[in-house]
Amino acid sequence: MPGLQPWMPFGNRAFTITMLWILVWFAWKRREAETALQTANDNLEAKVLERTHDLTAVNQALVSEITERMRTERAYQRSEGRLAGILDIAEDAIIVADINRTITLFNQGAVRLFGYDADEVLGQSLDLLLPERFRGEHSRHIETFARGPETARRMAQPRDVFGLKRDGTEFPAEASISKLTVGEDTTFSVILRDITERRQAERQLRSLTAQLMTAQEEERRRISRELHDDINQRLALLVVEMGRLETNVPVPFDAARQDFQSLAQRLAAISDDVRRIAYQFHPSILDDLGLSAALEQLANAFSENTGIKTIVVQEDFGESLPQDISSCLYRIVQESLANVRKHAKASRVELELTCDDQDITLCILDSGVGFDLERVRIDHRGLGLVSMRERVQSVHGRLEIQAEPGQGTRILVQIPLPGAHHEQTTSPVG
């Protein structure tokens, strides 16, 4: 093939050039791929670094949160431990129950008071600690308290609260209750204190007060009798003797006669003062004619001395009242009228005394300026009112005072008659 030789170099060059272009193109594409791969690798590394940074931050936040939570839990455990210690050293019984009245906490004070170990009552109903006759009412109290806006209050005031010990013994208690609502959960905390000894001391104090007032009235009565029956009679005899001497003095002795007359007048005035003092100590009419007549005389004398119209409305009791009740009511009226004279600026006073099979009731109403009863209690100025209350309590009665500035004053005394049956008002815990 000698004729083809001139074209061979050209064919080889074209092939070579083509191959070179192909190699260049592949090299360029490879470079482009490597560049793209490098870029992708760089981007991936950047994303990995960014994600690693984010994960590190999240991890640090998580570690911080876990650390704070552990610190909070330790603080809560310490606080809970301190609270448990405080609850256990408290002298009062502290009981916590849920909305179903199930006991969830029973401190050592409650253990000492009720005689149960904590394990014996936890998970039990509050009914375990209540006398049976009070359980239904206590449940209603709790339901009402749970629905109401109050978060804390004294229990069952002013009536008595009673608890039941493990041995079946009932005891009077002073109690308060509070509630805590978190979400839909409500718990009740009850604090109780046995007031048996206090009640005994109060009864002893009332008994001593009654004995003191009885002794005081007896001493008043004795002094009144001595003034009236002894000294006053002797003064009266002296007045009579002075009158007899005056009539036997010769007529020329006018100066002596005038002296006798002056002495007689002074003795008569002394006799009147002694009779008045004796009546103030103890009105003999109270013993001789009874309470009704004594009150009528007291009201008439008050009206004459002050000009204040005094009206007495009272029933016929049929038989005389016990001496201690008569003295109490008389002294209440006496003290009330004295207060009207000194403070009330009243134009009218009404006394009403009624009696039924159970009680004797005294009502005293004046039309005066009245007073702020709460202010008198705060300032401790009402010693007369305190004395009246002590007198009424000494005969197991009840005193109620209603007063407002500008509205006058109303005093109501209610005393049970001897032998009348009166039920004691009591209430369960809560």
Coordinates of N, CA, C and O in Angstrom, one line a residue, residues 192-342:
L192 N -54.4 20.6 115.9 CA -55.3 20.4 117.0 C -54.5 20.5 118.3 O -53.3 20.2 118.4
R193 N -55.2 21.0 119.4 CA -54.6 21.1 120.7 C -55.6 20.6 121.7 O -56.7 21.1 121.7
D194 N -55.2 19.7 122.6 CA -56.1 19.3 123.6 C -56.3 20.4 124.7 O -55.3 20.9 125.2
I195 N -57.5 20.8 124.9 CA -57.8 21.9 125.9 C -58.5 21.4 127.1 O -59.2 22.2 127.7
T196 N -58.4 20.1 127.4 CA -59.1 19.6 128.6 C -58.7 20.3 129.8 O -59.5 20.7 130.6
E197 N -57.4 20.5 130.0 CA -56.9 21.2 131.2 C -57.3 22.6 131.2 O -57.7 23.2 132.3
R198 N -57.3 23.3 130.1 CA -57.8 24.7 130.0 C -59.3 24.8 130.4 O -59.7 25.6 131.2
R199 N -60.1 23.8 129.9 CA -61.5 23.8 130.3 C -61.7 23.6 131.8 O -62.5 24.3 132.4
Q200 N -60.9 22.7 132.3 CA -61.0 22.5 133.8 C -60.6 23.8 134.5 O -61.3 24.1 135.5
A201 N -59.5 24.4 134.1 CA -59.1 25.7 134.7 C -60.2 26.7 134.6 O -60.5 27.5 135.5
E202 N -60.8 26.8 133.4 CA -61.9 27.8 133.2 C -63.1 27.5 134.1 O -63.7 28.4 134.7
R203 N -63.4 26.2 134.2 CA -64.5 25.9 135.1 C -64.2 26.2 136.6 O -65.0 26.7 137.3
Q204 N -62.9 25.9 137.0 CA -62.5 26.3 138.3 C -62.6 27.8 138.6 O -63.0 28.3 139.6
L205 N -62.1 28.5 137.5 CA -62.1 30.0 137.6 C -63.6 30.5 137.7 O -63.8 31.4 138.6
R206 N -64.5 29.9 136.9 CA -65.9 30.4 137.0 C -66.4 30.0 138.4 O -67.2 30.8 139.0
S207 N -66.1 28.8 138.9 CA -66.6 28.5 140.2 C -66.1 29.4 141.3 O -66.8 29.8 142.2
L208 N -64.7 29.7 141.2 CA -64.2 30.7 142.2 C -64.8 32.0 142.0 O -65.1 32.7 143.1
T209 N -65.1 32.5 140.8 CA -65.7 33.8 140.6 C -67.1 33.8 141.2 O -67.5 34.8 141.9
A210 N -67.8 32.7 141.0 CA -69.2 32.6 141.5 C -69.1 32.6 143.1 O -69.9 33.3 143.7
Q211 N -68.2 31.9 143.6 CA -68.0 31.8 145.1 C -67.6 33.2 145.6 O -68.2 33.6 146.7
L212 N -66.7 33.9 144.9 CA -66.3 35.2 145.3 C -67.5 36.2 145.3 O -67.7 37.0 146.2
M213 N -68.3 36.1 144.2 CA -69.4 37.0 144.1 C -70.5 36.7 145.2 O -71.1 37.6 145.7
T214 N -70.7 35.4 145.4 CA -71.6 35.0 146.5 C -71.1 35.5 147.8 O -71.9 36.1 148.6
A215 N -69.8 35.4 148.1 CA -69.3 35.9 149.4 C -69.4 37.4 149.4 O -69.7 38.0 150.5
Q216 N -69.2 38.1 148.3 CA -69.3 39.5 148.3 C -70.7 39.9 148.6 O -70.9 40.9 149.3
E217 N -71.7 39.3 148.0 CA -73.1 39.6 148.3 C -73.4 39.3 149.7 O -74.2 40.1 150.3
E218 N -72.9 38.2 150.3 CA -73.2 37.9 151.7 C -72.6 39.0 152.6 O -73.2 39.4 153.6
E219 N -71.4 39.4 152.2 CA -70.7 40.5 153.0 C -71.5 41.8 152.9 O -71.7 42.5 153.9
R220 N -72.0 42.1 151.7 CA -72.8 43.3 151.5 C -74.1 43.2 152.4 O -74.5 44.2 153.0
R221 N -74.7 42.0 152.3 CA -75.9 41.8 153.1 C -75.6 42.0 154.6 O -76.4 42.6 155.3
R222 N -74.5 41.4 155.0 CA -74.2 41.5 156.5 C -74.0 43.0 156.9 O -74.5 43.4 157.9
I223 N -73.1 43.7 156.1 CA -72.9 45.1 156.4 C -74.2 45.9 156.3 O -74.4 46.8 157.2
S224 N -75.0 45.6 155.3 CA -76.3 46.3 155.2 C -77.1 46.1 156.5 O -77.8 47.0 157.0
R225 N -77.2 44.8 156.9 CA -78.0 44.6 158.1 C -77.4 45.3 159.3 O -78.2 45.8 160.2
E226 N -76.1 45.3 159.5 CA -75.5 46.0 160.6 C -75.8 47.5 160.6 O -76.1 48.1 161.6
L227 N -75.7 48.0 159.3 CA -75.9 49.5 159.2 C -77.4 49.8 159.5 O -77.7 50.8 160.2
H228 N -78.3 48.9 159.0 CA -79.7 49.2 159.2 C -80.2 48.8 160.6 O -80.9 49.6 161.2
D229 N -79.8 47.6 161.0 CA -80.4 47.1 162.3 C -79.7 47.6 163.5 O -80.3 47.6 164.6
D230 N -78.4 47.9 163.4 CA -77.7 48.3 164.6 C -77.4 49.8 164.6 O -78.0 50.6 165.4
I231 N -76.5 50.3 163.7 CA -76.1 51.7 163.7 C -77.3 52.6 163.5 O -77.5 53.6 164.2
N232 N -78.1 52.3 162.5 CA -79.2 53.2 162.2 C -80.2 53.2 163.3 O -80.8 54.3 163.6
Q233 N -80.4 52.1 163.9 CA -81.4 52.1 165.1 C -80.8 52.9 166.2 O -81.6 53.6 166.9
R234 N -79.5 52.7 166.4 CA -78.9 53.5 167.6 C -79.0 55.0 167.3 O -79.2 55.8 168.2
L235 N -78.8 55.4 166.0 CA -78.9 56.8 165.7 C -80.3 57.3 165.9 O -80.6 58.4 166.3
A236 N -81.3 56.4 165.5 CA -82.7 56.8 165.7 C -83.0 57.0 167.1 O -83.7 57.9 167.5
L237 N -82.5 56.1 168.0 CA -82.8 56.2 169.4 C -82.1 57.5 169.9 O -82.7 58.2 170.8
L238 N -80.9 57.8 169.4 CA -80.3 59.0 169.8 C -81.1 60.2 169.4 O -81.2 61.2 170.2
V239 N -81.7 60.2 168.3 CA -82.5 61.3 167.8 C -83.7 61.5 168.8 O -84.1 62.6 169.2
V240 N -84.3 60.3 169.1 CA -85.5 60.4 170.0 C -85.1 60.9 171.4 O -85.8 61.7 172.0
E241 N -83.9 60.5 171.9 CA -83.4 60.9 173.2 C -83.1 62.4 173.1 O -83.4 63.2 174.1
M242 N -82.6 62.9 172.0 CA -82.3 64.3 171.9 C -83.6 65.1 171.9 O -83.7 66.2 172.5
G243 N -84.7 64.6 171.2 CA -86.0 65.2 171.3 C -86.6 65.2 172.7 O -87.2 66.2 173.1
R244 N -86.4 64.2 173.4 CA -86.9 64.1 174.8 C -86.2 65.2 175.7 O -86.8 65.9 176.4
L245 N -84.9 65.3 175.5 CA -84.1 66.2 176.3 C -84.6 67.7 176.0 O -84.6 68.5 176.8
E246 N -84.8 67.8 174.6 CA -85.2 69.2 174.2 C -86.5 69.6 174.8 O -86.7 70.8 175.3
T247 N -87.5 68.7 175.0 CA -88.8 69.0 175.6 C -88.6 69.3 177.1 O -89.5 70.0 177.7
N248 N -87.6 68.7 177.7 CA -87.4 68.9 179.2 C -86.6 70.1 179.5 O -86.4 70.4 180.7
V249 N -86.0 70.8 178.6 CA -85.2 72.0 178.9 C -86.1 73.1 179.3 O -87.1 73.4 178.6
P250 N -85.8 73.8 180.3 CA -86.6 75.0 180.7 C -86.7 76.0 179.6 O -85.8 76.1 178.8
V251 N -87.8 76.7 179.6 CA -88.1 77.7 178.5 C -87.0 78.7 178.3 O -86.6 79.1 177.2
P252 N -86.4 79.3 179.4 CA -85.4 80.4 179.2 C -84.2 79.9 178.4 O -83.4 80.8 177.9
F253 N -83.9 78.6 178.4 CA -82.7 78.2 177.7 C -83.0 78.0 176.2 O -82.9 76.9 175.7
D254 N -83.2 79.1 175.5 CA -83.5 79.0 174.0 C -82.3 78.6 173.2 O -82.4 77.9 172.3
A255 N -81.1 79.1 173.7 CA -79.9 78.8 173.0 C -79.6 77.3 173.0 O -79.3 76.6 172.0
A256 N -79.8 76.7 174.2 CA -79.6 75.2 174.4 C -80.6 74.5 173.5 O -80.3 73.5 172.9
R257 N -81.9 75.0 173.4 CA -82.9 74.3 172.6 C -82.5 74.3 171.2 O -82.7 73.3 170.4
Q258 N -81.9 75.5 170.7 CA -81.5 75.5 169.3 C -80.4 74.5 169.0 O -80.3 73.9 167.9
D259 N -79.5 74.4 170.0 CA -78.4 73.5 169.8 C -78.9 72.1 169.7 O -78.4 71.2 168.9
F260 N -79.9 71.7 170.6 CA -80.5 70.4 170.5 C -81.2 70.1 169.2 O -81.0 69.1 168.6
Q261 N -81.8 71.2 168.7 CA -82.5 71.0 167.4 C -81.5 70.8 166.2 O -81.7 70.0 165.3
S262 N -80.4 71.5 166.3 CA -79.3 71.4 165.3 C -78.7 70.0 165.3 O -78.5 69.3 164.3
L263 N -78.5 69.5 166.6 CA -77.9 68.2 166.7 C -78.9 67.1 166.2 O -78.5 66.1 165.6
A264 N -80.2 67.3 166.5 CA -81.2 66.3 166.0 C -81.2 66.3 164.5 O -81.4 65.2 163.9
Q265 N -81.2 67.5 163.9 CA -81.2 67.5 162.4 C -80.0 66.8 161.8 O -80.1 66.0 160.8
R266 N -78.8 67.0 162.4 CA -77.6 66.4 161.9 C -77.6 64.9 162.1 O -77.2 64.1 161.3
L267 N -78.2 64.5 163.3 CA -78.3 63.0 163.5 C -79.3 62.4 162.5 O -79.1 61.3 162.0
A268 N -80.4 63.1 162.2 CA -81.3 62.6 161.3 C -80.7 62.5 159.9 O -80.9 61.5 159.2
A269 N -79.9 63.5 159.5 CA -79.2 63.4 158.2 C -78.2 62.2 158.2 O -78.1 61.5 157.2
I270 N -77.5 62.0 159.3 CA -76.6 60.9 159.3 C -77.4 59.6 159.2 O -76.9 58.6 158.5
S271 N -78.5 59.5 159.9 CA -79.3 58.3 159.8 C -79.8 58.0 158.4 O -79.8 56.9 157.9
D272 N -80.2 59.1 157.7 CA -80.6 58.9 156.3 C -79.4 58.4 155.4 O -79.6 57.6 154.5
D273 N -78.3 59.0 155.6 CA -77.1 58.5 154.9 C -76.8 57.1 155.1 O -76.4 56.3 154.2
V274 N -76.8 56.7 156.4 CA -76.6 55.3 156.7 C -77.6 54.4 156.1 O -77.2 53.3 155.5
R275 N -78.9 54.8 156.1 CA -79.9 54.0 155.4 C -79.7 53.9 153.9 O -79.8 52.8 153.3
R276 N -79.2 55.0 153.3 CA -78.9 55.0 151.9 C -77.7 54.1 151.6 O -77.7 53.3 150.6
I277 N -76.7 54.2 152.4 CA -75.5 53.3 152.2 C -75.9 51.9 152.4 O -75.4 51.0 151.6
A278 N -76.7 51.6 153.4 CA -77.1 50.2 153.6 C -77.9 49.7 152.4 O -77.7 48.5 152.0
Y279 N -78.7 50.5 151.8 CA -79.5 50.1 150.7 C -78.6 49.8 149.5 O -78.9 48.9 148.7
Q280 N -77.6 50.7 149.3 CA -76.6 50.5 148.2 C -75.9 49.2 148.4 O -75.6 48.5 147.4
F281 N -75.5 48.8 149.6 CA -74.8 47.6 149.8 C -75.7 46.4 149.5 O -75.3 45.5 148.7
H282 N -76.9 46.4 150.0 CA -77.9 45.3 149.7 C -79.3 45.8 150.0 O -79.6 46.1 151.2
P283 N -80.1 46.0 149.0 CA -81.5 46.4 149.3 C -82.3 45.4 150.0 O -82.5 44.3 149.6
S284 N -82.7 45.8 151.2 CA -83.5 44.8 152.0 C -84.8 44.4 151.4 O -85.3 43.3 151.6
I285 N -85.3 45.3 150.5 CA -86.5 45.0 149.8 C -86.4 43.7 148.9 O -87.3 43.0 148.6
L286 N -85.1 43.5 148.5 CA -84.9 42.3 147.6 C -85.1 41.0 148.4 O -85.7 40.1 147.9
D287 N -84.8 41.0 149.7 CA -85.1 39.9 150.5 C -86.5 39.8 151.0 O -87.1 38.8 151.2
D288 N -87.0 41.0 151.3 CA -88.4 41.1 151.9 C -89.5 40.9 150.9 O -90.4 40.2 151.2
L289 N -89.4 41.6 149.8 CA -90.5 41.6 148.8 C -90.2 41.0 147.5 O -91.1 40.8 146.7
G290 N -88.9 40.7 147.2 CA -88.5 40.0 146.0 C -88.0 40.9 144.9 O -88.0 42.2 145.1
L291 N -87.6 40.3 143.8 CA -87.0 41.0 142.7 C -87.9 42.1 142.1 O -87.5 43.2 141.8
S292 N -89.1 41.7 141.8 CA -90.0 42.6 141.1 C -90.2 43.9 141.8 O -90.1 45.0 141.2
A293 N -90.5 43.8 143.1 CA -90.6 45.1 143.9 C -89.3 45.9 144.0 O -89.4 47.1 143.9
A294 N -88.2 45.2 144.1 CA -86.9 45.9 144.2 C -86.6 46.6 142.9 O -86.1 47.7 142.9
L295 N -86.9 46.0 141.7 CA -86.7 46.7 140.5 C -87.6 47.9 140.3 O -87.2 48.9 139.7
E296 N -88.9 47.7 140.7 CA -89.8 48.9 140.6 C -89.3 50.0 141.5 O -89.3 51.2 141.0
Q297 N -88.8 49.8 142.7 CA -88.3 50.8 143.5 C -87.1 51.4 142.9 O -86.9 52.7 142.9
L298 N -86.2 50.6 142.4 CA -84.9 51.1 141.8 C -85.2 52.0 140.6 O -84.6 53.0 140.4
A299 N -86.2 51.6 139.7 CA -86.5 52.3 138.6 C -87.2 53.7 138.9 O -86.9 54.7 138.3
N300 N -88.1 53.6 140.0 CA -88.7 54.9 140.4 C -87.7 55.9 141.0 O -87.8 57.1 140.6
A301 N -86.8 55.4 141.8 CA -85.8 56.2 142.3 C -84.9 56.8 141.2 O -84.5 58.0 141.3
F302 N -84.5 56.0 140.3 CA -83.7 56.5 139.2 C -84.4 57.5 138.4 O -83.8 58.6 138.0
S303 N -85.7 57.3 138.1 CA -86.5 58.3 137.3 C -86.6 59.6 138.1 O -86.5 60.7 137.5
E304 N -86.8 59.6 139.4 CA -86.9 60.8 140.2 C -85.6 61.5 140.3 O -85.6 62.8 140.2
N305 N -84.5 60.8 140.4 CA -83.2 61.5 140.5 C -82.7 62.0 139.2 O -81.9 63.0 139.2
T306 N -83.0 61.4 138.1 CA -82.4 61.8 136.8 C -83.4 62.5 135.9 O -82.9 63.2 134.9
G307 N -84.7 62.3 136.1 CA -85.6 62.9 135.1 C -85.8 62.0 133.9 O -86.5 62.4 132.9
I308 N -85.1 60.9 133.8 CA -85.2 60.0 132.7 C -86.4 59.0 132.9 O -86.5 58.3 133.9
K309 N -87.3 59.0 131.9 CA -88.5 58.2 132.0 C -88.1 56.7 132.0 O -87.4 56.2 131.1
T310 N -88.5 56.0 133.0 CA -88.1 54.6 133.2 C -89.4 53.7 133.2 O -90.2 53.9 134.1
I311 N -89.5 52.8 132.3 CA -90.7 51.9 132.2 C -90.2 50.5 132.6 O -89.2 50.0 132.1
V312 N -91.0 49.8 133.5 CA -90.7 48.5 133.9 C -91.9 47.6 133.5 O -93.0 47.8 133.9
V313 N -91.6 46.6 132.7 CA -92.6 45.6 132.3 C -92.1 44.2 132.8 O -91.0 43.8 132.4
Q314 N -92.8 43.6 133.7 CA -92.4 42.3 134.2 C -93.6 41.4 134.5 O -94.7 41.8 134.8
E315 N -93.3 40.1 134.5 CA -94.3 39.1 134.8 C -94.4 38.7 136.3 O -93.4 39.0 137.0
D316 N -95.5 38.2 136.7 CA -95.6 37.6 138.0 C -95.0 36.2 138.0 O -95.5 35.3 137.4
F317 N -93.9 36.0 138.8 CA -93.2 34.8 138.7 C -93.9 33.7 139.6 O -93.5 32.5 139.4
G318 N -94.8 34.1 140.4 CA -95.5 33.0 141.2 C -94.7 32.6 142.4 O -95.3 32.7 143.5
E319 N -93.5 32.2 142.3 CA -92.7 31.9 143.4 C -91.3 32.6 143.3 O -90.9 33.1 142.2
S320 N -90.7 32.8 144.5 CA -89.5 33.6 144.5 C -88.4 32.9 143.8 O -88.3 31.7 143.8
L321 N -87.5 33.8 143.2 CA -86.3 33.2 142.5 C -85.2 32.9 143.5 O -85.2 33.5 144.6
P322 N -84.3 32.1 143.1 CA -83.1 31.8 143.9 C -82.4 33.2 144.2 O -82.3 34.1 143.4
Q323 N -81.8 33.2 145.4 CA -81.1 34.5 145.8 C -80.0 34.9 144.9 O -79.9 36.1 144.6
D324 N -79.2 34.0 144.4 CA -78.1 34.3 143.5 C -78.6 34.9 142.2 O -78.0 35.9 141.7
I325 N -79.7 34.4 141.7 CA -80.2 34.9 140.4 C -80.8 36.3 140.6 O -80.6 37.2 139.8
S326 N -81.6 36.5 141.7 CA -82.2 37.8 142.0 C -81.1 38.8 142.2 O -81.2 39.9 141.6
S327 N -80.1 38.5 142.9 CA -79.0 39.5 143.2 C -78.3 39.8 141.8 O -78.0 41.0 141.6
C328 N -78.1 38.8 141.0 CA -77.4 39.0 139.7 C -78.2 40.0 138.9 O -77.7 41.0 138.3
L329 N -79.5 39.7 138.7 CA -80.3 40.6 137.8 C -80.5 42.0 138.4 O -80.4 42.9 137.7
Y330 N -80.6 42.1 139.7 CA -80.7 43.4 140.3 C -79.4 44.2 140.1 O -79.5 45.4 139.7
R331 N -78.3 43.6 140.3 CA -77.0 44.3 140.1 C -76.8 44.6 138.6 O -76.2 45.7 138.3
I332 N -77.3 43.8 137.7 CA -77.2 44.1 136.3 C -78.0 45.4 136.0 O -77.5 46.3 135.3
V333 N -79.2 45.4 136.5 CA -80.0 46.6 136.3 C -79.4 47.8 136.9 O -79.4 48.9 136.3
Q334 N -78.9 47.7 138.1 CA -78.2 48.8 138.8 C -77.0 49.3 138.0 O -76.9 50.6 137.9
E335 N -76.2 48.4 137.5 CA -75.0 48.9 136.8 C -75.5 49.5 135.4 O -74.9 50.5 135.0
S336 N -76.5 48.9 134.8 CA -77.0 49.5 133.5 C -77.5 50.9 133.7 O -77.2 51.8 132.9
L337 N -78.3 51.1 134.7 CA -78.9 52.4 135.0 C -77.8 53.4 135.3 O -77.9 54.6 134.9
A338 N -76.8 53.0 136.0 CA -75.6 53.9 136.3 C -74.9 54.3 135.1 O -74.5 55.5 134.9
N339 N -74.8 53.4 134.1 CA -74.1 53.7 132.8 C -75.0 54.6 132.0 O -74.5 55.5 131.4
V340 N -76.3 54.4 132.1 CA -77.2 55.3 131.4 C -77.1 56.7 131.9 O -77.0 57.7 131.2
R341 N -77.0 56.9 133.2 CA -76.9 58.2 133.9 C -75.6 58.9 133.5 O -75.6 60.1 133.2
K342 N -74.5 58.1 133.4 CA -73.2 58.7 133.2 C -72.9 58.9 131.7 O -72.2 59.9 131.4

